[in-house]
Structure formats: structure tokens, C-alpha cells
Amino acid sequence: MELPRVSIIIPAYNEEKTISKCLSSIKKLCYPKSKLETIVIDDGSIDNTAKVVSKFDVNLIKGGHKGVGIARNLGIKKSKGEIIVFVDADEVMNKVFLREIVDPYKDKSVVGVDCSYKLFNTESKIARLHFLRIFLGMKEPGSPYPRSCRKKTIKEIGEIRPRFGYYDDWDFKVRISEKGEILRVEDAVLKRIEPKNMKETWRQNKWAGKSILKLFKEYKLETLRRLLFPLLCAPVPIHFLFLFGPLFFKIIGILGLSFFFIIETKRSIGMYKMTKWKEAFLTPLFDIITMEMYCIGILLGILDWSSTPKA
């Protein structure tokens, strides 16, 4: 089978510190350059993202700060590839990434292909905690996310719907999975450059929190499912304070804390077995902090309901 033409689409907002690593990994891909185009959409960055990108042989598109979904849609419209691959500016591909992720499309029933994930900046404790929670501790049930898909399938289902903010990729997964099978290829690896400070941690969790209620109109059960974890973690400080109150409050506090620690202990042990990272045992505290941020994001989203959530 002749290799298909591939378009790699990378949205970027203030990614001057990471995007060079991403683009450098594309240069090393084992894939014919004549069959590959890279499109970077600068989503209104106020740092040197565009300057860094201009040093690489890629198609740079500049736009206003309208969010990841709109940036990806712009990239899709400008793309010429048969296969669309979505990569973030803080992700690094292994050399065989494209060949492995394209191969399953020999089967016409396959509409999307996902990859496996590893952590790039393993030296950072906060980055390890992010990776543990997102990719190991809170794995999505059901089909993988389509990191790639056929362009003709996008034309059939419609573009990414940016009104869902942080969760627009989940909505995209649901709609594309109705057209066929989504596979995960383990040998196609994306190494994630996770946040290594609390400022970036706050930005991500605030964005997710502001986005969650946007799902409710179309995905009520999914919204409620996603709210279970914040509702488990965020009230922990209140449950602790209840221990110093009247008997009724003490009982509520004990029950709440017990349930939290049972769930978190099981998760932490499971994550440690997979990685042997001692940071796994810090995830209960990290989950409390990040879910407090998430809940603040929910409140901010309610106060600013009319706008599209952006990172």
C-alpha cells in the first residue's frame, strides 16, 4: 500500500519553551517528507512561539486567541493530507510514530488511531504527578482518543466543536467513533512534557473546570461521571474540619475521609506498581489541590457562562 499524505496539526499558545522539542521530533520521523506537512496554528501567543516556529520548515498560521478547538479547525481547513494527526506543542514523537499510526488505516473500518504515552520530563516531581493522575490514575473507559483520523471522516461528522473547551476532544471522540473503529497502537509513542510548576497546574485545572458544565446539555451522564472525582477530593478539607464538630458532623467527616483514603490508596498502589515512582503516594494530596482548582474553575465558568472556555 502506498503511504498516504499526512497533515500534522499543532495548536500553540505561549509554547516557546516546548514547541522546538516537538518540531525537532517531527524532523526525525521515519516518513517520506514528500508525504508529510506540518501545520502550526499560533493561537494569539504573546511570547516568542512564532519566532521559534519560524526556524522550522513548517506552515505557520497566525490567529487570535480563540482556543484549541478553533485553532485545530483552522489547521484542518488548511490541510492537504488524507490522514490528519493531532499533536500538542508539548508532545514529542518517537521516530516510528507516523508509520505506526498510519498502518491501521489499511483496514477501511478504522476511522481513528490513538498512540501510547510516556513522560518526557521525568526529572520533575510535579510533572510526574500530572502524568500519574491523567494517564495512569484516571484512564478513560471505552475507546481510545483519535490522535489521528481520516480527513473525509471529519467532513462527514463535522469539525471540532470548540464550545466544549477542554473537553472538545472527548466530544470529537464520541462523534467519530460512531463512524467506525478507533484503535490504539502501542509502538506509536508520544512523550508528554507535563507542567512542572503550580502556575501551569492551576491554568489547566481552571480550564477543565470552566469547561465541564458545557458538556451537560448534550452529555448529562458523562458530565455527572466526570464530576464524581472532584466531589470525592474537593470536600476533604471540610470533612477534616467536621471531625472537630458535633457527633453528626464527625460521622460525616469520618465517612467522607474513609471513602477518600480507600479510593486513593488503591489508586496510589496501582500507580506505584506500574511506574515504581515514589510520587505515586503523593497523589492523594495532589488530587485534593488540583480538584480544588477544578471546582474554582467550575464557579468561574458559571460566572462567565456565555464565553467559550480557553486555556
Coordinates of C-alpha atoms in Angstrom, one line a residue:
M1 CA 0.0 0.0 0.0
E2 CA 1.3 3.5 -0.9
L3 CA 1.8 5.6 2.1
P4 CA -0.9 8.3 2.5
R5 CA -0.2 12.0 2.7
V6 CA -0.3 13.1 6.3
S7 CA -1.0 16.5 7.9
I8 CA 0.3 17.1 11.4
I9 CA -1.7 19.8 13.1
I10 CA -0.3 21.6 16.2
P11 CA -2.2 24.3 18.0
A12 CA 0.1 26.5 20.1
Y13 CA -0.5 29.2 22.7
N14 CA 2.6 30.6 24.5
E15 CA 4.6 27.4 23.9
E16 CA 8.0 28.9 23.3
K17 CA 9.6 26.6 25.9
T18 CA 8.3 23.3 24.4
I19 CA 7.4 23.6 20.8
S20 CA 11.0 23.3 19.5
K21 CA 11.3 19.8 21.0
C22 CA 8.0 18.9 19.3
L23 CA 9.1 20.2 15.9
S24 CA 12.6 18.7 16.2
S25 CA 11.0 15.3 16.7
I26 CA 9.0 15.7 13.5
K27 CA 12.2 16.2 11.6
K28 CA 13.4 12.8 12.8
L29 CA 10.3 10.9 11.8
C30 CA 10.7 7.8 9.5
Y31 CA 8.2 9.0 7.0
P32 CA 8.7 10.4 3.5
K33 CA 9.0 14.2 3.6
S34 CA 7.1 14.5 0.3
K35 CA 4.1 12.8 2.1
L36 CA 4.1 15.0 5.2
E37 CA 3.1 18.5 6.0
T38 CA 3.2 20.2 9.5
I39 CA 0.8 23.0 10.3
V40 CA 1.3 25.1 13.4
I41 CA -1.5 27.4 14.4
D42 CA -0.3 30.2 16.7
D43 CA -3.4 30.9 18.8
G44 CA -2.5 34.5 19.6
S45 CA 0.6 33.8 21.6
I46 CA 2.2 36.7 23.5
D47 CA 5.6 35.1 23.9
N48 CA 8.2 34.0 21.2
T49 CA 6.3 31.0 20.0
A50 CA 6.0 32.3 16.4
K51 CA 9.7 33.2 16.4
V52 CA 10.7 29.7 17.5
V53 CA 8.4 28.1 14.9
S54 CA 9.7 30.2 12.1
K55 CA 13.1 28.4 12.4
F56 CA 11.5 25.2 11.2
D57 CA 10.2 24.2 7.8
V58 CA 6.5 24.2 8.7
N59 CA 3.4 26.0 7.7
L60 CA 2.8 28.7 10.4
I61 CA -0.7 30.2 10.6
K62 CA -1.4 33.1 13.0
G63 CA -4.7 33.6 14.6
G64 CA -6.3 35.3 17.6
H65 CA -6.6 33.7 21.0
K66 CA -9.8 31.8 20.3
G67 CA -8.9 28.4 21.9
V68 CA -7.5 25.0 20.9
G69 CA -10.7 23.8 19.1
I70 CA -10.9 26.7 16.7
A71 CA -7.1 26.5 16.1
R72 CA -7.4 22.8 15.2
N73 CA -10.3 23.6 12.9
L74 CA -8.3 26.2 11.1
G75 CA -5.5 23.7 10.6
I76 CA -7.9 21.1 9.3
K77 CA -9.2 23.6 6.7
K78 CA -5.7 24.4 5.5
S79 CA -4.5 20.8 5.4
K80 CA -3.9 18.8 2.3
G81 CA -3.4 15.3 3.9
E82 CA -5.6 12.3 3.6
I83 CA -4.8 11.5 7.3
I84 CA -5.0 14.2 10.0
V85 CA -2.8 13.8 13.0
F86 CA -3.4 16.0 16.1
V87 CA -0.3 16.7 18.2
D88 CA 0.1 19.3 21.0
A89 CA 3.1 21.6 21.3
D90 CA 4.2 19.9 24.5
E91 CA 4.5 16.5 23.0
V92 CA 7.5 14.7 21.4
M93 CA 7.1 11.8 18.9
N94 CA 9.2 8.7 18.6
K95 CA 10.8 8.0 15.1
V96 CA 8.3 5.4 14.0
F97 CA 5.2 7.4 15.3
L98 CA 3.7 8.2 11.9
R99 CA 4.4 4.9 10.2
E100 CA 2.8 3.0 13.1
I101 CA -0.2 5.3 13.4
V102 CA -0.9 5.3 9.7
D103 CA -0.6 1.5 9.2
P104 CA -4.0 0.5 10.7
Y105 CA -5.8 2.6 8.0
K106 CA -5.2 -0.3 5.6
D107 CA -8.4 -1.5 7.2
K108 CA -11.3 0.7 5.9
S109 CA -13.3 0.1 9.0
V110 CA -10.7 2.0 11.1
V111 CA -11.7 5.7 11.4
G112 CA -9.2 6.8 14.1
V113 CA -5.9 5.7 15.7
D114 CA -4.5 6.6 19.1
C115 CA -1.0 6.1 20.4
S116 CA 0.7 5.2 23.7
Y117 CA 2.0 7.9 26.1
K118 CA 5.2 8.4 28.2
L119 CA 6.5 11.2 30.3
F120 CA 9.3 13.4 28.7
N121 CA 10.3 15.5 31.7
T122 CA 10.7 12.7 34.3
E123 CA 13.0 14.7 36.4
S124 CA 10.1 16.9 37.7
K125 CA 8.1 15.7 40.6
I126 CA 5.1 17.8 39.7
A127 CA 5.3 16.6 36.1
R128 CA 5.3 13.0 37.4
L129 CA 2.2 13.7 39.5
H130 CA 0.4 15.1 36.4
F131 CA 1.3 12.1 34.3
L132 CA 0.3 9.6 37.0
R133 CA -3.1 11.2 37.5
I134 CA -4.1 11.8 33.9
F135 CA -2.6 8.9 32.0
L136 CA -2.4 6.2 34.7
G137 CA -4.8 7.0 37.6
M138 CA -7.7 8.3 35.6
K139 CA -7.7 6.3 32.3
E140 CA -10.8 6.9 30.2
P141 CA -13.2 3.9 29.8
G142 CA -14.2 2.8 26.4
S143 CA -12.5 3.5 23.1
P144 CA -9.1 5.4 22.8
Y145 CA -9.0 9.1 21.7
P146 CA -8.4 9.5 17.9
R147 CA -5.0 11.1 17.8
S148 CA -5.4 10.7 14.0
C149 CA -8.3 10.2 11.7
R150 CA -9.2 10.3 8.0
K151 CA -10.0 13.8 6.7
K152 CA -13.0 12.5 4.9
T153 CA -14.4 11.3 8.3
I154 CA -14.1 14.8 9.7
K155 CA -16.1 16.1 6.7
E156 CA -18.8 13.5 7.5
I157 CA -19.2 14.3 11.2
G158 CA -18.4 18.0 11.2
E159 CA -15.5 19.9 12.6
I160 CA -14.3 20.1 16.2
R161 CA -16.9 21.9 18.4
P162 CA -14.9 24.4 20.4
R163 CA -17.8 25.3 22.8
F164 CA -16.8 22.3 24.9
G165 CA -13.4 23.8 25.7
Y166 CA -11.2 21.4 27.5
Y167 CA -13.5 18.5 26.5
D168 CA -13.9 19.2 22.8
D169 CA -11.6 16.2 22.1
W170 CA -13.9 13.9 24.1
D171 CA -16.9 15.2 22.1
F172 CA -14.9 14.6 18.9
K173 CA -14.1 11.0 20.0
V174 CA -17.8 10.3 20.6
R175 CA -18.8 11.5 17.2
I176 CA -16.1 9.9 15.2
S177 CA -16.5 6.5 17.0
E178 CA -20.0 6.3 15.5
K179 CA -18.4 6.0 12.1
G180 CA -16.1 3.0 12.8
E181 CA -13.4 1.6 15.0
I182 CA -10.7 3.6 16.9
L183 CA -7.5 1.6 17.6
R184 CA -4.6 2.2 19.9
V185 CA -1.1 1.4 18.6
E186 CA 1.4 0.9 21.4
D187 CA 4.5 1.4 19.2
A188 CA 3.5 4.9 18.3
V189 CA 4.7 6.9 21.3
L190 CA 4.1 10.5 22.4
K191 CA 6.2 11.7 25.2
R192 CA 4.3 14.4 27.2
I193 CA 6.1 17.5 28.6
E194 CA 3.9 17.9 31.6
P195 CA 3.6 21.1 33.7
K196 CA 6.4 21.4 36.3
N197 CA 5.0 24.2 38.4
M198 CA 1.8 25.1 40.1
K199 CA 1.0 28.1 37.9
E200 CA 0.6 25.8 34.9
T201 CA -1.2 23.3 37.0
W202 CA -3.7 26.0 38.0
R203 CA -4.2 27.1 34.4
Q204 CA -5.0 23.5 33.2
N205 CA -7.4 22.6 36.0
K206 CA -9.2 26.0 35.9
W207 CA -9.7 25.5 32.1
A208 CA -11.1 22.0 32.7
G209 CA -13.4 23.2 35.5
K210 CA -14.7 26.0 33.4
S211 CA -15.4 23.6 30.6
I212 CA -17.2 20.7 32.4
L213 CA -20.7 22.2 32.6
K214 CA -20.6 22.9 28.8
L215 CA -21.0 19.2 28.4
F216 CA -24.2 18.9 30.4
K217 CA -26.6 19.9 27.7
E218 CA -25.6 17.0 25.3
Y219 CA -23.8 14.6 27.7
K220 CA -25.6 14.6 31.0
L221 CA -24.4 11.2 32.3
E222 CA -20.8 11.9 31.2
T223 CA -20.9 15.3 33.0
L224 CA -22.1 13.7 36.2
R225 CA -19.5 10.9 35.9
R226 CA -16.7 13.4 35.4
L227 CA -17.9 15.4 38.5
L228 CA -17.6 12.3 40.8
F229 CA -13.8 12.6 41.2
P230 CA -13.9 16.4 42.1
L231 CA -16.7 15.7 44.5
L232 CA -14.6 13.0 46.1
C233 CA -11.5 15.1 46.5
A234 CA -12.5 18.7 46.9
P235 CA -14.6 18.4 50.2
V236 CA -11.7 16.6 52.0
P237 CA -10.6 19.8 53.9
I238 CA -14.3 20.3 55.0
H239 CA -14.5 16.6 56.1
F240 CA -11.4 17.1 58.2
L241 CA -12.9 20.2 59.9
F242 CA -16.1 18.2 60.6
L243 CA -14.0 15.9 62.9
F244 CA -13.9 18.8 65.4
G245 CA -17.7 19.4 65.3
P246 CA -20.8 17.8 66.9
L247 CA -21.3 14.0 66.6
F248 CA -23.4 14.2 63.4
F249 CA -20.7 16.2 61.6
K250 CA -18.0 13.9 62.9
I251 CA -19.8 10.9 61.4
I252 CA -20.0 12.7 58.0
G253 CA -16.3 13.7 58.3
I254 CA -15.2 10.1 59.1
L255 CA -17.2 8.6 56.3
G256 CA -16.0 11.2 53.8
L257 CA -12.4 10.8 54.7
S258 CA -12.6 7.0 54.9
F259 CA -14.1 6.7 51.4
F260 CA -11.5 9.1 50.0
F261 CA -8.5 7.3 51.5
I262 CA -9.8 3.9 50.4
I263 CA -10.1 5.0 46.8
E264 CA -6.9 7.0 46.8
T265 CA -4.8 4.2 48.5
K266 CA -5.9 1.7 45.9
R267 CA -5.0 4.1 43.1
S268 CA -1.7 5.1 44.5
I269 CA -0.6 1.5 45.0
G270 CA -1.7 0.6 41.4
M271 CA 0.3 3.6 40.0
Y272 CA 3.4 2.7 42.0
K273 CA 3.3 -0.9 40.8
M274 CA 3.2 0.4 37.2
T275 CA 5.9 3.0 37.5
K276 CA 7.9 2.4 40.7
W277 CA 7.7 6.2 41.2
K278 CA 7.5 7.2 44.9
E279 CA 5.5 10.2 43.8
A280 CA 2.5 7.9 43.4
F281 CA 2.0 8.1 47.2
L282 CA 1.7 11.9 46.9
T283 CA -1.2 11.7 44.5
P284 CA -3.9 11.9 47.2
L285 CA -2.6 15.4 48.3
F286 CA -2.1 16.4 44.7
D287 CA -5.6 15.3 43.8
I288 CA -7.1 17.4 46.6
I289 CA -5.2 20.5 45.5
T290 CA -6.0 20.1 41.8
M291 CA -9.6 19.3 42.4
E292 CA -10.0 22.4 44.5
M293 CA -8.6 24.3 41.5
Y294 CA -11.1 22.4 39.2
C295 CA -14.0 23.4 41.4
I296 CA -12.9 27.1 41.4
G297 CA -12.9 26.7 37.6
I298 CA -16.5 25.5 37.7
L299 CA -17.5 28.6 39.6
L300 CA -15.6 30.9 37.2
G301 CA -17.3 29.1 34.3
I302 CA -20.7 29.7 35.8
L303 CA -19.9 33.4 36.2
D304 CA -18.6 33.7 32.7
W305 CA -21.2 31.3 31.1
S306 CA -21.5 33.0 27.7
S307 CA -17.9 32.7 26.7
T308 CA -16.0 29.7 25.2
P309 CA -13.6 28.2 27.8
K310 CA -9.9 28.8 26.7
A311 CA -6.7 27.6 28.3

